[in-house]
């Protein structure tokens, strides 16, 4: 005899940030399918749908055992009609026709390839596809104007589409550490992003830089970048300065969920350990160079063998020590975790969390401030109450 209580066998908290993160995923087939639909939605500039699929996938990932029937999912949060339909399809027919047709669609393939170029987002890819560009060769032949980031992205496409290993992340960490120590003794770097969460590979490496004395970090990024450039470690970099204190009345909340720290999006030239070519005929770069014409080569036009290296995406962020805890939390990710943490703070605790601070919404005093876009806009100035709690 099965009663309702026995059927509703899983219990999962509403917000992803309230759940324990597990390394074991007992429902990978289902979460892979939902993640693919999330990716498709994001690449189609439908972020709302993307988040819905990401939330559904995260709930299934939190379950302690494989799901065998949708009945088991009754009462679980974040599972909308669409996600449930996909899950049911897979449980009953082993696959979902929507997932299969999405995966095989030419448009999805083209979106993945084009947005795989550093500097190309969903909107640009969509415009190119409407112009008949579906792959890298067509992009090169099209004569489309590329910005500096996209040129670098295309040039180093093969390297940048290979996952970065933890070893490579650590090697870059040593270089960044040396750069930071040379230009500002006492400054500290922390590995953030996916590697801080224990991931074994990533699409880039992220570092947060600070100095224990407030204010000493000002102007640090250009010096670090110059040092790296002078040593030949950078293939590309774009630095944007800190804009947190730019608004007239001091810290205001940024318009989007982008924060206002000084940051550098870069492509590193990471020297690779020398490997005897004969013993390793199928090294990563050797393979890619043969299969893709658009590679950044290790070998000059004359065929002269040069030192081996590989291109790696690296993000650097500088925060003053007073905001370090929030920056660390905000840049550790995952993106869904951060989003859920902020939603939970807002809805359940009446607080607003950013990578700069945590504010108590109950102590809000509304007034006018000058925004960077020089428009008069109503912005709430909130009392910072919780930095001690967080640090
Ligand atoms: P992989 O790099 O793919 O391994 O995953 P990741 O989790 O490291 O992703 P990513 O490098 O894109 O971002 C790292 C963290 O920084 C995530 O938590 C993001 O939410 C956060 N992040 C990235 N860009 C920004 C930004 O512009 N502002 C803020 N506040 N956070 C950001
Ligand atoms: Mn990352
Ligand atoms: Mn990053």
Coordinates of C-alpha atoms and ligand atoms in Angstrom, one line a residue:
X1 CA 0.0 0.0 0.0
X2 CA 1.4 3.3 -1.1
X3 CA 0.1 6.4 0.6
X4 CA 0.8 10.1 -0.3
X5 CA 3.4 10.5 2.4
X6 CA 5.5 7.7 1.1
X7 CA 5.2 8.9 -2.4
X8 CA 6.5 12.4 -1.6
X9 CA 9.9 11.0 -0.6
X10 CA 12.3 13.9 -1.3
X11 CA 12.5 17.2 0.5
X12 CA 14.6 20.0 -1.0
X13 CA 14.8 23.6 0.3
X14 CA 13.4 26.3 -2.0
X15 CA 16.6 28.3 -2.6
X16 CA 19.7 26.6 -4.1
X17 CA 21.9 28.5 -1.6
X18 CA 20.1 26.6 1.2
X19 CA 21.1 23.2 -0.1
X20 CA 24.3 21.2 0.6
X21 CA 26.4 21.0 -2.5
X22 CA 27.1 17.4 -3.4
X23 CA 29.7 16.0 -5.7
X24 CA 27.6 13.0 -6.5
X25 CA 24.8 13.7 -9.0
X26 CA 22.4 10.7 -9.1
X27 CA 20.4 12.2 -11.9
X28 CA 23.0 13.3 -14.4
X29 CA 20.9 12.1 -17.4
X30 CA 18.0 14.5 -16.3
X31 CA 20.2 17.4 -15.3
X32 CA 22.3 17.2 -18.5
X33 CA 19.0 17.4 -20.5
X34 CA 17.7 20.4 -18.5
X35 CA 21.1 22.1 -18.6
X36 CA 21.2 21.8 -22.3
X37 CA 17.8 23.5 -22.6
X38 CA 19.1 26.1 -20.1
X39 CA 22.1 26.7 -22.3
X40 CA 19.9 26.9 -25.4
X41 CA 17.6 29.5 -23.7
X42 CA 20.6 31.6 -22.6
X43 CA 22.2 31.5 -26.1
X44 CA 18.8 32.6 -27.5
X45 CA 18.8 35.6 -25.2
X46 CA 15.9 34.1 -23.1
X47 CA 17.5 34.4 -19.6
X48 CA 14.2 33.9 -17.8
X49 CA 13.7 30.4 -19.3
X50 CA 17.4 29.7 -18.8
X51 CA 17.2 30.4 -15.1
X52 CA 14.0 28.2 -14.8
X53 CA 15.8 25.2 -16.3
X54 CA 19.0 25.9 -14.2
X55 CA 16.9 25.9 -11.0
X56 CA 15.1 22.7 -12.0
X57 CA 18.4 21.0 -12.8
X58 CA 19.8 22.1 -9.4
X59 CA 16.9 20.6 -7.6
X60 CA 17.4 17.2 -9.3
X61 CA 21.1 17.4 -8.6
X62 CA 20.4 17.7 -4.9
X63 CA 18.4 14.5 -4.7
X64 CA 20.0 11.6 -2.8
X65 CA 19.1 8.9 -5.3
X66 CA 18.0 8.5 -8.9
X67 CA 14.4 9.5 -9.8
X68 CA 12.4 6.8 -11.4
X69 CA 9.0 8.4 -11.6
X70 CA 7.7 11.9 -11.8
X71 CA 5.4 11.1 -8.9
X72 CA 8.4 11.2 -6.6
X73 CA 8.9 14.8 -7.5
X74 CA 5.6 16.0 -6.0
X75 CA 6.0 19.0 -3.8
X76 CA 9.5 19.8 -4.8
X77 CA 10.3 23.5 -5.6
X78 CA 11.4 25.0 -8.9
X79 CA 10.0 22.2 -11.1
X80 CA 7.8 24.0 -13.7
X81 CA 5.5 22.3 -16.2
X82 CA 8.1 22.5 -18.9
X83 CA 10.8 20.9 -16.9
X84 CA 8.5 18.2 -15.6
X85 CA 7.4 17.4 -19.1
X86 CA 11.1 16.9 -20.1
X87 CA 11.7 14.7 -17.0
X88 CA 8.7 12.6 -17.7
X89 CA 9.7 12.1 -21.3
X90 CA 13.1 10.9 -20.4
X91 CA 11.9 8.6 -17.6
X92 CA 9.2 7.0 -19.9
X93 CA 10.9 7.1 -23.3
X94 CA 14.6 7.2 -22.3
X95 CA 15.0 10.5 -24.1
X96 CA 13.2 13.8 -24.7
X97 CA 12.4 14.7 -28.3
X98 CA 12.7 18.4 -27.5
X99 CA 16.2 17.9 -26.1
X100 CA 17.2 15.7 -29.0
X101 CA 15.9 18.2 -31.6
X102 CA 17.5 21.1 -29.8
X103 CA 20.9 19.3 -29.6
X104 CA 20.8 18.5 -33.3
X105 CA 19.5 21.8 -34.5
X106 CA 21.9 23.7 -36.8
X107 CA 21.0 27.0 -35.0
X108 CA 22.1 25.6 -31.6
X109 CA 25.3 24.3 -33.0
X110 CA 26.1 27.6 -34.7
X111 CA 25.2 29.5 -31.5
X112 CA 27.6 27.3 -29.5
X113 CA 30.4 27.7 -31.9
X114 CA 30.1 31.5 -32.3
X115 CA 29.5 32.3 -28.7
X116 CA 32.4 30.0 -27.9
X117 CA 34.5 32.9 -29.3
X118 CA 35.7 35.1 -26.5
X119 CA 34.0 38.5 -26.8
X120 CA 30.9 37.1 -28.7
X121 CA 27.6 37.1 -26.9
X122 CA 24.2 35.8 -27.8
X123 CA 23.1 38.9 -29.6
X124 CA 26.2 39.1 -31.8
X125 CA 25.9 35.4 -32.6
X126 CA 22.3 35.8 -33.5
X127 CA 23.0 38.7 -35.9
X128 CA 25.8 36.7 -37.6
X129 CA 23.6 33.7 -38.0
X130 CA 20.9 35.9 -39.6
X131 CA 23.7 37.0 -42.0
X132 CA 24.3 33.3 -42.9
X133 CA 27.4 32.8 -40.7
X134 CA 27.3 29.5 -38.9
X135 CA 30.9 28.6 -38.3
X136 CA 34.4 30.0 -37.9
X137 CA 35.4 29.6 -41.5
X138 CA 32.2 31.5 -42.7
X139 CA 33.0 34.2 -40.1
X140 CA 36.5 34.6 -41.4
X141 CA 35.3 34.7 -45.0
X142 CA 32.5 37.1 -44.3
X143 CA 34.7 40.1 -43.7
X144 CA 32.6 41.0 -40.6
X145 CA 34.3 43.7 -38.5
X146 CA 35.5 42.1 -35.2
X147 CA 36.4 44.1 -32.1
X148 CA 39.8 43.6 -30.4
X149 CA 38.4 41.0 -28.0
X150 CA 36.7 39.0 -30.8
X151 CA 39.9 39.1 -32.9
X152 CA 41.9 37.7 -30.0
X153 CA 39.1 35.2 -29.3
X154 CA 39.1 33.9 -32.8
X155 CA 42.8 33.8 -33.0
X156 CA 43.1 31.7 -29.9
X157 CA 39.8 29.8 -30.3
X158 CA 41.3 26.3 -30.2
X159 CA 43.2 26.9 -27.0
X160 CA 40.4 28.7 -25.3
X161 CA 37.9 26.0 -26.0
X162 CA 40.1 23.4 -24.2
X163 CA 39.2 23.2 -20.5
X164 CA 41.8 24.8 -18.1
X165 CA 43.1 22.3 -15.5
X166 CA 43.7 23.0 -11.9
X167 CA 47.5 22.6 -12.5
X168 CA 47.3 25.3 -15.2
X169 CA 45.3 27.5 -12.8
X170 CA 48.0 27.0 -10.1
X171 CA 50.8 27.8 -12.6
X172 CA 49.0 31.1 -13.6
X173 CA 48.4 31.7 -9.9
X174 CA 52.2 31.7 -9.4
X175 CA 52.7 34.2 -12.2
X176 CA 50.0 36.5 -10.9
X177 CA 51.4 36.2 -7.4
X178 CA 54.8 37.3 -8.6
X179 CA 53.3 40.2 -10.6
X180 CA 51.4 41.4 -7.6
X181 CA 54.2 41.0 -5.1
X182 CA 56.6 42.9 -7.5
X183 CA 54.3 45.9 -7.9
X184 CA 52.8 46.1 -4.4
X185 CA 54.5 44.1 -1.6
X186 CA 51.9 42.8 0.9
X187 CA 49.1 42.5 -1.6
X188 CA 47.3 39.2 -1.6
X189 CA 45.7 37.1 -4.4
X190 CA 43.0 34.5 -3.9
X191 CA 41.8 32.0 -6.4
X192 CA 38.1 32.5 -7.0
X193 CA 35.4 31.2 -9.4
X194 CA 35.0 27.5 -10.1
X195 CA 38.4 26.4 -8.9
X196 CA 37.7 27.9 -5.5
X197 CA 34.6 25.7 -5.5
X198 CA 36.8 22.6 -6.0
X199 CA 36.1 22.1 -9.7
X200 CA 38.9 20.2 -11.5
X201 CA 38.6 22.2 -14.7
X202 CA 37.2 25.5 -15.8
X203 CA 36.7 27.8 -18.8
X204 CA 39.0 30.4 -17.3
X205 CA 40.9 31.2 -14.1
X206 CA 39.7 33.9 -11.7
X207 CA 41.7 35.8 -9.1
X208 CA 40.7 38.4 -6.5
X209 CA 43.5 40.8 -5.4
X210 CA 43.5 43.0 -2.3
X211 CA 45.8 44.6 0.2
X212 CA 45.4 44.4 4.0
X213 CA 45.7 48.2 4.3
X214 CA 42.6 50.0 2.9
X215 CA 43.4 52.2 -0.1
X216 CA 46.7 50.6 -0.9
X217 CA 45.0 48.7 -3.7
X218 CA 44.1 51.8 -5.6
X219 CA 45.9 51.9 -9.0
X220 CA 47.1 48.4 -8.6
X221 CA 45.6 46.8 -11.7
X222 CA 47.4 48.8 -14.3
X223 CA 50.7 48.1 -12.6
X224 CA 50.0 44.4 -12.5
X225 CA 49.0 44.4 -16.1
X226 CA 52.1 46.4 -17.1
X227 CA 54.3 43.9 -15.3
X228 CA 52.6 40.9 -17.0
X229 CA 52.8 42.6 -20.3
X230 CA 56.5 43.4 -19.9
X231 CA 57.2 39.8 -19.2
X232 CA 55.2 38.7 -22.3
X233 CA 52.5 36.9 -20.3
X234 CA 49.5 38.6 -21.9
X235 CA 48.1 38.0 -25.4
X236 CA 45.1 40.2 -24.7
X237 CA 43.8 42.4 -21.9
X238 CA 41.0 44.9 -21.2
X239 CA 41.0 46.7 -17.9
X240 CA 38.0 48.5 -16.6
X241 CA 38.3 50.8 -13.7
X242 CA 36.5 50.8 -10.4
X243 CA 33.3 52.8 -10.7
X244 CA 31.8 52.0 -7.2
X245 CA 32.5 55.5 -5.8
X246 CA 31.7 57.4 -8.9
X247 CA 28.2 58.3 -8.2
X248 CA 28.0 61.7 -6.4
X249 CA 26.5 60.6 -3.2
X250 CA 28.8 57.7 -2.7
X251 CA 28.1 54.0 -3.1
X252 CA 24.9 53.3 -4.9
X253 CA 23.7 50.0 -6.2
X254 CA 24.9 49.2 -9.7
X255 CA 22.1 49.2 -12.3
X256 CA 22.7 45.6 -13.2
X257 CA 24.2 42.7 -11.3
X258 CA 27.6 43.6 -12.7
X259 CA 29.7 44.9 -9.9
X260 CA 32.0 47.9 -10.1
X261 CA 35.4 46.6 -9.1
X262 CA 38.4 47.3 -11.2
X263 CA 38.9 44.2 -13.3
X264 CA 40.9 42.8 -16.1
X265 CA 39.6 40.3 -18.7
X266 CA 42.7 38.8 -20.2
X267 CA 44.1 36.0 -22.3
X268 CA 47.3 34.7 -20.8
X269 CA 50.2 33.1 -22.7
X270 CA 51.1 30.3 -20.3
X271 CA 54.4 28.6 -21.0
X272 CA 53.9 24.8 -21.2
X273 CA 56.3 22.3 -19.7
X274 CA 58.7 21.0 -22.3
X275 CA 57.6 17.7 -23.5
X276 CA 59.8 15.5 -25.8
X277 CA 57.8 15.6 -29.0
X278 CA 58.6 12.0 -29.9
X279 CA 57.2 10.6 -26.7
X280 CA 54.0 12.7 -26.9
X281 CA 53.0 12.9 -30.5
X282 CA 49.4 13.7 -29.5
X283 CA 49.8 16.6 -27.3
X284 CA 46.8 18.8 -27.0
X285 CA 48.0 21.6 -29.2
X286 CA 49.4 19.3 -31.8
X287 CA 46.0 17.8 -32.3
X288 CA 44.1 21.0 -32.4
X289 CA 46.5 22.6 -34.9
X290 CA 45.9 19.9 -37.3
X291 CA 42.1 20.0 -37.1
X292 CA 41.6 23.7 -37.0
X293 CA 43.0 26.2 -39.4
X294 CA 42.5 29.2 -37.0
X295 CA 45.0 28.3 -34.4
X296 CA 47.5 30.4 -32.7
X297 CA 50.5 28.4 -33.6
X298 CA 53.5 27.4 -31.5
X299 CA 55.5 27.2 -34.7
X300 CA 56.6 30.2 -36.7
X301 CA 55.8 30.5 -40.4
X302 CA 59.3 29.2 -41.2
X303 CA 58.6 26.0 -39.2
X304 CA 61.0 27.0 -36.5
X305 CA 60.1 25.3 -33.3
X306 CA 59.5 27.9 -30.5
X307 CA 58.8 27.4 -26.8
X308 CA 55.4 25.8 -26.3
X309 CA 52.7 27.8 -24.7
X310 CA 48.9 27.8 -24.4
X311 CA 46.4 30.6 -24.3
X312 CA 44.2 30.7 -21.1
X313 CA 41.4 33.1 -20.2
X314 CA 42.1 34.8 -16.9
X315 CA 39.9 37.3 -15.0
X316 CA 41.5 39.6 -12.4
X317 CA 39.5 41.6 -9.9
X318 CA 40.8 44.1 -7.3
X319 CA 38.8 44.9 -4.2
X320 CA 39.6 47.1 -1.2
X321 CA 40.0 45.1 2.0
X322 CA 36.8 46.5 3.4
X323 CA 34.7 44.9 0.6
X324 CA 36.9 41.7 0.3
X325 CA 34.4 39.4 2.0
X326 CA 31.6 40.4 -0.3
X327 CA 33.8 40.3 -3.4
X328 CA 35.1 36.8 -2.4
X329 CA 31.5 35.6 -1.9
X330 CA 30.2 37.2 -5.0
X331 CA 33.0 35.9 -7.3
X332 CA 33.1 32.3 -6.0
X333 CA 29.9 31.4 -7.8
X334 CA 28.3 29.4 -9.1
X335 CA 26.2 31.9 -11.0
X336 CA 23.0 30.2 -9.9
X337 CA 24.2 30.0 -6.3
X338 CA 25.0 33.8 -6.3
X339 CA 21.6 34.6 -7.9
X340 CA 19.8 32.4 -5.4
X341 CA 21.7 33.8 -2.4
X342 CA 20.7 37.4 -3.4
X343 CA 17.1 36.3 -4.0
X344 CA 17.0 34.6 -0.6
X345 CA 18.6 37.7 1.1
X346 CA 16.0 40.0 -0.6
X347 CA 12.9 37.9 -0.2
X348 CA 13.5 36.1 3.1
X349 CA 15.7 38.5 5.0
X350 CA 14.8 41.9 3.5
X351 CA 18.5 42.5 2.8
X352 CA 20.3 43.3 -0.4
X353 CA 23.5 41.6 -1.1
X354 CA 26.1 42.5 -3.8
X355 CA 29.8 41.9 -4.3
X356 CA 30.4 45.2 -2.5
X357 CA 28.2 45.0 0.6
X358 CA 25.1 43.7 2.4
X359 CA 22.4 46.2 3.2
X360 CA 19.4 46.0 5.5
X361 CA 16.4 47.1 3.5
X362 CA 14.5 48.0 6.6
X363 CA 16.8 51.0 7.1
X364 CA 16.3 52.5 3.8
X365 CA 16.2 56.2 3.2
X366 CA 15.3 57.2 -0.3
X367 CA 16.8 60.2 -2.0
X368 CA 18.1 61.4 -5.3
X369 CA 21.6 60.7 -6.5
X370 CA 23.5 61.4 -9.7
X371 CA 23.9 58.2 -11.7
X372 CA 26.9 57.7 -14.0
X373 CA 24.5 58.0 -17.0
X374 CA 24.0 61.6 -15.8
X375 CA 20.2 61.0 -15.6
X376 CA 18.4 61.9 -12.4
X377 CA 17.2 58.7 -11.1
X378 CA 15.6 57.5 -7.8
X379 CA 18.0 55.3 -6.0
X380 CA 17.7 54.1 -2.5
X381 CA 20.6 54.7 -0.3
X382 CA 20.8 51.9 2.2
X383 CA 22.5 51.7 5.5
X384 CA 25.4 49.2 5.5
X385 CA 24.8 47.1 8.6
X386 CA 26.4 43.8 8.1
X387 CA 30.0 44.0 7.1
X388 CA 31.1 42.8 10.5
X389 CA 28.7 39.9 10.3
X390 CA 30.2 38.8 7.1
X391 CA 33.9 39.2 7.8
Ligands
LIG1 P1 34.1 28.4 -15.1 O1 35.0 29.6 -15.3 O2 33.4 28.0 -16.3 O3 34.9 27.2 -14.6 O4 33.0 28.7 -14.0 P2 33.0 29.9 -13.0 O5 32.0 29.6 -12.0 O6 34.4 30.2 -12.5 O7 32.4 31.1 -13.9 P3 33.0 32.5 -14.2 O8 34.5 32.6 -14.4 O9 32.2 33.0 -15.4 O10 32.6 33.4 -13.0 C1 33.1 33.2 -11.7 C2 32.2 33.9 -10.7 O11 32.3 35.3 -10.9 C3 30.7 33.6 -10.8 O12 30.2 33.4 -9.6 C4 30.1 34.8 -11.5 O13 28.8 35.0 -11.0 C5 31.0 35.9 -11.0 N1 31.1 36.9 -12.0 C6 31.5 36.9 -13.2 N2 31.4 38.1 -13.8 C7 30.9 38.9 -12.9 C8 30.6 40.3 -12.9 O14 30.8 41.0 -13.9 N3 30.1 40.8 -11.7 C9 30.0 40.0 -10.6 N4 29.5 40.5 -9.5 N5 30.3 38.7 -10.6 C10 30.7 38.2 -11.7
LIG2 MN1 35.8 31.0 -13.9
LIG3 MN1 35.6 34.3 -15.1

